[in-house]
Amino acid sequence: MKKKECPSCAMKIDAKSKVCEVCNYEFPGQNKGLKWAAILLAVFLLLLYLWW
């Protein structure tokens, strides 16, 4: 099983973990889908505004 180091507490945890079990540090990249949805919504609203 691969391990990664938590940047907050330096504990070795499972590489697939999204949150550190010790200090509850949330690793970045969890909200990639949400980020893309926000970008697409902004582009859609901009196009709608320009079309109006």
PDB file of C-alpha atoms in Angstrom, residues 1-49:
ATOM      1  CA  MET A   1       0.000   0.000   0.000  1.00  0.00           C
ATOM      2  CA  LYS A   2       1.407   3.402  -0.996  1.00  0.00           C
ATOM      3  CA  LYS A   3       1.738   6.105   1.617  1.00  0.00           C
ATOM      4  CA  LYS A   4       1.908   9.883   1.466  1.00  0.00           C
ATOM      5  CA  GLU A   5       2.943  12.415   4.066  1.00  0.00           C
ATOM      6  CA  CYS A   6       0.509  14.906   5.492  1.00  0.00           C
ATOM      7  CA  PRO A   7       1.948  18.434   5.119  1.00  0.00           C
ATOM      8  CA  SER A   8       0.237  19.524   8.318  1.00  0.00           C
ATOM      9  CA  CYS A   9       1.259  16.838  10.833  1.00  0.00           C
ATOM     10  CA  ALA A  10       3.876  14.795   8.868  1.00  0.00           C
ATOM     11  CA  MET A  11       2.082  11.483   9.478  1.00  0.00           C
ATOM     12  CA  LYS A  12       2.266   8.787   6.811  1.00  0.00           C
ATOM     13  CA  ILE A  13      -1.226   7.931   5.577  1.00  0.00           C
ATOM     14  CA  ASP A  14      -2.753   5.937   2.721  1.00  0.00           C
ATOM     15  CA  ALA A  15      -2.028   7.565  -0.646  1.00  0.00           C
ATOM     16  CA  LYS A  16      -5.707   7.396  -1.629  1.00  0.00           C
ATOM     17  CA  SER A  17      -6.878   9.274   1.472  1.00  0.00           C
ATOM     18  CA  LYS A  18      -8.387  12.668   0.841  1.00  0.00           C
ATOM     19  CA  VAL A  19      -8.316  13.700   4.520  1.00  0.00           C
ATOM     20  CA  CYS A  20      -5.611  13.054   7.116  1.00  0.00           C
ATOM     21  CA  GLU A  21      -6.900  10.692   9.816  1.00  0.00           C
ATOM     22  CA  VAL A  22      -4.805  12.392  12.509  1.00  0.00           C
ATOM     23  CA  CYS A  23      -5.250  16.150  11.977  1.00  0.00           C
ATOM     24  CA  ASN A  24      -8.152  16.228   9.455  1.00  0.00           C
ATOM     25  CA  TYR A  25      -6.063  18.087   6.860  1.00  0.00           C
ATOM     26  CA  GLU A  26      -7.938  18.088   3.531  1.00  0.00           C
ATOM     27  CA  PHE A  27      -5.659  17.413   0.592  1.00  0.00           C
ATOM     28  CA  PRO A  28      -6.154  19.726  -2.413  1.00  0.00           C
ATOM     29  CA  GLY A  29      -7.901  18.453  -5.510  1.00  0.00           C
ATOM     30  CA  GLN A  30     -11.055  17.219  -3.848  1.00  0.00           C
ATOM     31  CA  ASN A  31     -13.262  19.780  -5.546  1.00  0.00           C
ATOM     32  CA  LYS A  32     -12.052  19.516  -9.129  1.00  0.00           C
ATOM     33  CA  GLY A  33     -15.550  18.737 -10.364  1.00  0.00           C
ATOM     34  CA  LEU A  34     -17.001  21.682  -8.487  1.00  0.00           C
ATOM     35  CA  LYS A  35     -14.316  23.992  -9.879  1.00  0.00           C
ATOM     36  CA  TRP A  36     -15.092  22.940 -13.459  1.00  0.00           C
ATOM     37  CA  ALA A  37     -18.821  23.352 -12.870  1.00  0.00           C
ATOM     38  CA  ALA A  38     -18.253  26.901 -11.610  1.00  0.00           C
ATOM     39  CA  ILE A  39     -16.100  27.740 -14.647  1.00  0.00           C
ATOM     40  CA  LEU A  40     -18.683  26.336 -17.063  1.00  0.00           C
ATOM     41  CA  LEU A  41     -21.472  28.222 -15.304  1.00  0.00           C
ATOM     42  CA  ALA A  42     -19.498  31.477 -15.509  1.00  0.00           C
ATOM     43  CA  VAL A  43     -18.833  30.986 -19.236  1.00  0.00           C
ATOM     44  CA  PHE A  44     -22.492  30.141 -19.847  1.00  0.00           C
ATOM     45  CA  LEU A  45     -23.671  33.235 -17.984  1.00  0.00           C
ATOM     46  CA  LEU A  46     -21.180  35.406 -19.866  1.00  0.00           C
ATOM     47  CA  LEU A  47     -22.386  34.053 -23.210  1.00  0.00           C
ATOM     48  CA  LEU A  48     -25.996  34.533 -22.152  1.00  0.00           C
ATOM     49  CA  TYR A  49     -25.247  38.139 -21.162  1.00  0.00           C
TER      50      TYR A  49
END
